[in-house]
Amino acid sequence: MIRLKCTVAYVGRAYDGWQSQKLGLSVQENIEAALHDICGKKTNITASGRTDAGVNAAGQVFHFDTERDMTPRKWMGALNGHLPDDIRILEVEIVPRTFHARYSVRWKRYDYCINLGPYDVFSKDWAYQSPVAMDPAVMEEASRYLIGTHDFTSFNSSPLSEYPDQVRTIRSIRFTREGNILRISYEGKGFLRYMVRMMTAALMEAGRGKTSAEHIRTMLEAKSKTIARKNAAPNGLTLQYVDYFDILALNENGMYREFLMEDTLPHGFVLEDLERRVRENVYPRAYALTTRHSQELLGTLLLEDETGGKILLYQDAEDTVMSLQEGLRERLGEAFDPVMIHGADPSEPVSLK
């Protein structure tokens, strides 16, 4: 049994979203139907997340497990041979079973495109055709209130009964102009339902002069499900790219060690519990933890794996961690077996147990 990671692009116009459903045609069911034809049995796929009806993707990612022995190139050709022209597999990779298309995500990028010029039949499937003028400078000024970690209750339609925690982090919002096309790029770890489209609708209202840039802050602080009632049209939105943490880390002996990215931690999770699980072989590999809880708990953590080797877990967003590791190598000698985790900056100075 192997696990395959696939990158797929699709035009959302003809589909009722990514996820399979009883009524309507989805991207997922098209791909699973293709896999059924290839494998001769039902094969479930797991994506990085859902896209809504009419939303496009340039870099959606999904994984599936199979016993079928084919090279990635042959898998890509076989899948594309069974898929409609508006769904295209761009890449297929063999990955460790620890990889998960949803839970191993580092961040995602969504692009919303707006045509500020005359109606363009060639861009209508991927860019919203604005009937009125907008001021991109005002929109960019307003977007600054959305960057960072906030409670986005006002800017999504996910019910509080199902998603009580509506705090999310937006790493950046960038505006670029390509001729008549204004592209707004949102990067973040995760987004709630309609979140990008509702934020974009509010920015467009500011750009049209119907509200002020400061009104975005008022809406955000209101934490109300009724204050933002508009969604930007789905055709302007594209899931552009999904970035993942490294699935494999190379140790000093040239051997690869697998580790899993956990999405959530149980309440009250402590470092001693992680160490116990590693010692008792509950976790045969040291797990890399990337949640807000782990960011508070982990600066640097030294553990022993089942082979008795030392593993250093370190969280850092920049490649400058290499200079730090060199210093640790001198202190620890041959016992130092680095596993780099590109995630969040450590909340505390480096300390070794």
Coordinates of C-alpha atoms in Angstrom, one line a residue:
M1 CA 0.0 0.0 0.0
I2 CA 1.4 3.4 -1.0
R3 CA 0.2 6.9 -0.5
L4 CA 0.0 9.3 -3.5
K5 CA -0.1 13.1 -3.3
C6 CA -1.7 14.8 -6.3
T7 CA -1.9 18.4 -7.3
V8 CA -5.0 19.2 -9.4
A9 CA -6.3 22.3 -11.3
Y10 CA -10.0 22.8 -12.2
V11 CA -12.4 25.4 -13.5
G12 CA -15.2 25.6 -11.0
R13 CA -18.0 26.9 -13.3
A14 CA -19.5 23.5 -14.0
Y15 CA -19.3 22.1 -10.5
D16 CA -21.1 22.4 -7.2
G17 CA -17.9 22.6 -5.3
W18 CA -15.1 20.1 -4.5
Q19 CA -16.9 17.8 -2.1
S20 CA -19.1 14.9 -3.2
Q21 CA -22.8 15.4 -2.5
K22 CA -26.1 13.8 -3.3
L23 CA -27.3 16.5 -5.6
G24 CA -25.1 18.2 -8.0
L25 CA -21.8 17.4 -9.7
S26 CA -18.5 17.8 -7.7
V27 CA -14.8 17.7 -8.6
Q28 CA -14.2 15.0 -6.0
E29 CA -16.7 12.5 -7.4
N30 CA -15.2 13.0 -10.9
I31 CA -11.7 12.1 -9.6
E32 CA -13.0 9.2 -7.5
A33 CA -14.9 7.9 -10.5
A34 CA -11.6 8.0 -12.5
L35 CA -9.8 6.1 -9.8
H36 CA -12.6 3.5 -9.7
D37 CA -12.1 2.9 -13.4
I38 CA -8.3 2.7 -13.0
C39 CA -8.2 0.5 -9.8
G40 CA -11.4 -1.5 -10.3
K41 CA -12.7 -0.6 -6.9
K42 CA -13.8 2.4 -4.8
T43 CA -11.0 4.6 -3.8
N44 CA -11.5 7.6 -1.4
I45 CA -9.5 10.8 -1.7
T46 CA -8.8 13.4 0.9
A47 CA -8.2 17.1 -0.1
S48 CA -6.5 20.0 1.6
G49 CA -9.9 21.5 2.0
R50 CA -13.2 22.2 0.2
T51 CA -13.9 24.8 -2.4
D52 CA -17.4 26.1 -3.0
A53 CA -19.5 25.9 -6.1
G54 CA -18.0 27.9 -8.9
V55 CA -14.6 28.4 -7.2
N56 CA -11.5 27.5 -9.2
A57 CA -8.3 25.8 -8.2
A58 CA -4.8 26.1 -9.7
G59 CA -3.1 24.0 -7.0
Q60 CA -5.6 22.0 -5.0
V61 CA -4.0 18.9 -3.3
F62 CA -5.4 15.5 -2.4
H63 CA -4.1 12.2 -1.3
F64 CA -5.2 8.6 -1.6
D65 CA -3.9 5.1 -0.7
T66 CA -3.6 2.4 -3.3
E67 CA -2.1 -1.1 -3.9
R68 CA -1.8 -0.4 -7.6
D69 CA 1.8 -0.4 -8.7
M70 CA 2.4 2.4 -11.2
T71 CA 4.9 5.2 -11.5
P72 CA 3.7 8.8 -10.7
R73 CA 4.0 9.7 -14.4
K74 CA 1.7 6.8 -15.4
W75 CA -0.7 7.7 -12.6
M76 CA -0.9 11.2 -13.9
G77 CA -1.6 10.1 -17.5
A78 CA -4.2 7.5 -16.4
L79 CA -6.1 10.0 -14.3
N80 CA -6.1 12.7 -16.9
G81 CA -7.2 10.2 -19.5
H82 CA -10.4 9.6 -17.4
L83 CA -11.1 13.2 -16.4
P84 CA -13.0 15.9 -18.2
D85 CA -11.0 18.7 -19.8
D86 CA -11.7 21.2 -17.0
I87 CA -10.1 19.0 -14.4
R88 CA -6.4 18.4 -14.8
I89 CA -3.9 16.5 -12.6
L90 CA -0.7 18.6 -12.6
E91 CA 1.6 16.4 -10.5
V92 CA 1.7 13.0 -8.7
E93 CA 4.2 12.2 -5.9
I94 CA 4.7 9.1 -3.7
V95 CA 4.8 10.3 -0.1
P96 CA 5.1 8.7 3.3
R97 CA 1.9 7.3 4.9
T98 CA 2.3 10.1 7.5
F99 CA 1.5 12.7 5.0
H100 CA -2.0 14.1 5.1
A101 CA -3.4 16.5 2.5
R102 CA -5.4 18.4 5.1
Y103 CA -3.5 18.1 8.4
S104 CA 0.0 18.6 7.0
V105 CA -0.8 22.0 5.5
R106 CA 1.5 24.8 6.4
W107 CA -0.4 27.6 4.7
K108 CA -2.7 28.2 1.7
R109 CA -3.0 31.0 -0.8
Y110 CA -6.2 32.1 -2.3
D111 CA -6.3 34.7 -5.2
Y112 CA -9.3 36.8 -5.9
C113 CA -9.2 38.5 -9.4
I114 CA -11.3 41.5 -10.4
N115 CA -11.5 42.9 -13.9
L116 CA -11.6 46.6 -13.6
G117 CA -11.8 47.2 -17.3
P118 CA -14.5 46.5 -19.9
Y119 CA -16.3 43.1 -19.7
D120 CA -13.9 40.4 -20.9
V121 CA -15.3 37.1 -22.2
F122 CA -11.8 35.5 -21.9
S123 CA -11.4 36.2 -18.2
K124 CA -15.0 35.7 -17.0
D125 CA -14.4 32.2 -15.7
W126 CA -11.6 33.3 -13.3
A127 CA -12.1 37.0 -12.7
Y128 CA -15.1 39.0 -11.4
Q129 CA -16.2 41.5 -14.0
S130 CA -16.8 44.7 -12.0
P131 CA -19.5 46.9 -13.4
V132 CA -18.3 49.9 -11.4
A133 CA -14.9 51.5 -10.8
M134 CA -12.9 50.7 -7.6
D135 CA -10.0 52.3 -5.9
P136 CA -7.3 49.6 -5.3
A137 CA -5.4 51.9 -3.0
V138 CA -8.4 52.3 -0.6
M139 CA -8.9 48.5 -0.7
E140 CA -5.3 47.8 0.1
E141 CA -5.5 50.3 3.0
A142 CA -8.6 48.6 4.3
S143 CA -7.1 45.1 4.0
R144 CA -4.4 45.9 6.6
Y145 CA -7.0 45.5 9.4
L146 CA -7.5 41.9 8.4
I147 CA -3.9 40.8 8.5
G148 CA -2.8 39.0 11.6
T149 CA -4.6 36.8 14.1
H150 CA -8.3 37.8 14.7
D151 CA -11.7 36.5 15.5
F152 CA -13.3 36.4 12.0
T153 CA -16.8 35.7 13.2
S154 CA -18.1 38.7 11.1
F155 CA -16.4 37.4 7.9
N156 CA -17.6 33.8 7.5
S157 CA -20.8 31.8 7.3
S158 CA -19.6 28.8 9.4
P159 CA -22.1 28.4 12.3
L160 CA -20.8 29.1 15.8
S161 CA -22.5 25.9 17.0
E162 CA -20.2 23.9 14.8
Y163 CA -17.2 26.1 14.8
P164 CA -17.1 27.9 18.1
D165 CA -13.4 29.0 17.6
Q166 CA -13.4 31.4 14.7
V167 CA -10.0 32.8 15.3
R168 CA -7.8 32.5 12.2
T169 CA -4.4 34.0 11.1
I170 CA -3.9 35.7 7.8
R171 CA -0.2 35.9 7.1
S172 CA -0.5 38.5 4.3
I173 CA -2.8 40.2 1.8
R174 CA -1.1 41.4 -1.4
F175 CA -2.5 43.5 -4.2
T176 CA -1.0 43.2 -7.7
R177 CA -2.2 44.8 -11.0
E178 CA -1.9 43.0 -14.3
G179 CA -3.4 45.2 -17.0
N180 CA -7.1 45.5 -16.1
I181 CA -6.9 42.6 -13.6
L182 CA -6.6 43.4 -9.9
R183 CA -5.3 40.3 -8.0
I184 CA -5.8 40.1 -4.2
S185 CA -3.7 37.3 -2.7
Y186 CA -4.6 35.9 0.8
E187 CA -2.2 33.6 2.6
G188 CA -3.2 31.8 5.8
K189 CA -3.2 28.5 7.6
G190 CA -6.9 27.9 7.2
F191 CA -10.0 29.8 6.2
L192 CA -13.6 29.4 7.3
R193 CA -16.6 29.0 4.9
Y194 CA -17.0 32.0 2.5
M195 CA -14.3 33.9 4.6
V196 CA -12.2 35.0 1.6
R197 CA -15.2 36.0 -0.5
M198 CA -16.8 37.9 2.4
M199 CA -13.6 39.8 3.1
T200 CA -13.2 40.6 -0.6
A201 CA -16.8 41.9 -0.8
A202 CA -16.2 44.2 2.1
L203 CA -12.9 45.5 0.5
M204 CA -14.8 46.1 -2.8
E205 CA -17.4 48.1 -0.9
A206 CA -14.6 50.3 0.5
G207 CA -13.0 50.5 -3.0
R208 CA -16.3 51.8 -4.4
G209 CA -16.6 54.4 -1.7
K210 CA -19.7 52.9 -0.1
T211 CA -17.8 52.4 3.2
S212 CA -14.5 53.6 4.6
A213 CA -11.3 51.6 5.1
E214 CA -11.8 52.0 8.9
H215 CA -15.2 50.3 8.6
I216 CA -13.4 47.0 8.0
R217 CA -12.0 47.3 11.6
T218 CA -15.5 48.0 12.9
M219 CA -16.9 45.0 11.2
L220 CA -14.0 42.8 12.5
E221 CA -14.4 44.0 16.1
A222 CA -18.2 43.5 16.0
K223 CA -17.9 39.7 15.8
S224 CA -21.4 39.5 14.3
K225 CA -22.9 37.1 11.8
T226 CA -25.1 39.8 10.4
I227 CA -22.8 42.7 9.8
A228 CA -21.2 41.4 6.6
R229 CA -24.0 40.1 4.4
K230 CA -22.3 40.0 1.0
N231 CA -20.2 37.4 -0.8
A232 CA -18.0 38.2 -3.7
A233 CA -18.9 36.1 -6.8
P234 CA -17.3 32.6 -6.7
N235 CA -15.8 32.8 -10.2
G236 CA -13.2 35.4 -9.1
L237 CA -11.8 33.1 -6.4
T238 CA -9.0 30.5 -7.1
L239 CA -7.2 28.2 -4.6
Q240 CA -3.8 29.1 -5.9
Y241 CA -1.4 27.1 -3.9
V242 CA -1.1 24.8 -0.8
D243 CA 2.2 24.7 1.0
Y244 CA 3.2 21.8 3.2
F245 CA 5.8 21.2 5.9
D246 CA 8.7 18.9 4.9
I247 CA 7.5 15.3 5.1
L248 CA 11.0 13.9 5.4
A249 CA 14.1 15.2 7.2
L250 CA 17.5 14.0 6.4
N251 CA 19.7 12.9 9.3
E252 CA 23.5 13.0 9.6
N253 CA 23.8 9.4 8.3
G254 CA 21.9 10.2 5.2
M255 CA 18.8 8.2 6.4
Y256 CA 15.4 9.7 6.2
R257 CA 13.2 9.9 9.3
E258 CA 9.5 10.3 8.9
F259 CA 7.4 12.6 11.1
L260 CA 3.7 13.5 11.2
M261 CA 2.2 17.0 11.4
E262 CA -0.6 16.9 14.0
D263 CA -3.4 19.4 13.5
T264 CA -4.8 19.4 17.0
L265 CA -3.6 18.7 20.5
P266 CA -5.8 17.4 23.3
H267 CA -6.7 19.9 26.0
G268 CA -4.0 20.0 28.7
F269 CA -1.4 18.3 26.6
V270 CA 2.1 18.6 28.1
L271 CA 5.6 17.9 27.0
E272 CA 5.9 15.1 29.5
D273 CA 3.1 13.3 27.7
L274 CA 4.8 13.6 24.4
E275 CA 8.0 12.2 25.9
R276 CA 6.2 9.3 27.5
R277 CA 4.5 8.4 24.3
V278 CA 7.8 8.3 22.4
R279 CA 9.5 6.3 25.2
E280 CA 6.6 3.8 25.3
N281 CA 6.7 3.6 21.5
V282 CA 3.1 4.9 21.3
Y283 CA 4.6 7.2 18.7
P284 CA 7.3 5.2 16.9
R285 CA 8.5 8.5 15.4
A286 CA 8.9 11.8 17.0
Y287 CA 5.8 13.8 16.0
A288 CA 6.2 17.4 14.9
L289 CA 3.6 19.6 16.5
T290 CA 2.5 22.8 14.8
T291 CA -0.6 24.1 16.6
R292 CA -0.8 27.2 18.6
H293 CA -0.6 25.1 21.8
S294 CA 2.6 23.5 20.6
Q295 CA 4.1 26.9 19.7
E296 CA 3.6 28.0 23.3
L297 CA 5.0 24.8 24.6
L298 CA 7.9 24.0 22.2
G299 CA 11.0 26.1 21.8
T300 CA 13.5 23.3 21.4
L301 CA 12.8 19.8 22.6
L302 CA 15.3 16.9 22.8
L303 CA 13.8 13.4 22.7
E304 CA 14.9 9.8 22.2
D305 CA 13.3 7.7 19.5
E306 CA 12.9 3.9 19.5
T307 CA 16.4 3.4 18.2
G308 CA 17.9 5.4 21.1
G309 CA 18.9 8.2 18.8
K310 CA 18.5 11.8 19.8
I311 CA 16.1 14.0 17.9
L312 CA 16.0 17.7 18.2
L313 CA 12.6 19.3 17.4
Y314 CA 12.8 22.9 16.6
Q315 CA 10.3 25.4 15.3
D316 CA 11.4 28.3 13.2
A317 CA 10.1 30.1 10.2
E318 CA 13.4 31.0 8.6
D319 CA 16.4 29.1 7.3
T320 CA 18.6 31.0 9.7
V321 CA 17.9 28.1 12.1
M322 CA 20.9 26.4 10.4
S323 CA 23.4 28.7 12.3
L324 CA 21.7 27.8 15.5
Q325 CA 22.0 24.1 14.8
E326 CA 25.7 24.4 14.2
G327 CA 26.1 25.8 17.7
L328 CA 24.0 23.0 19.2
R329 CA 26.1 20.4 17.2
E330 CA 29.2 21.6 19.1
R331 CA 27.4 21.3 22.4
L332 CA 25.8 17.9 21.7
G333 CA 28.4 16.2 19.5
E334 CA 27.4 13.1 17.8
A335 CA 24.2 12.8 19.8
F336 CA 22.7 15.6 17.8
D337 CA 20.4 14.4 15.1
P338 CA 18.6 17.4 13.6
V339 CA 15.0 17.4 12.4
M340 CA 14.1 20.8 11.1
I341 CA 10.5 21.9 11.3
H342 CA 9.6 25.0 9.3
G343 CA 6.7 26.4 11.2
A344 CA 6.3 29.2 13.7
D345 CA 9.0 31.2 15.5
P346 CA 9.7 29.7 18.9
S347 CA 7.9 31.6 21.7
E348 CA 10.8 31.1 24.1
P349 CA 14.6 31.2 23.9
V350 CA 16.2 27.9 23.0
S351 CA 16.6 25.5 25.9
L352 CA 17.5 21.8 26.0
K353 CA 16.0 19.3 28.5

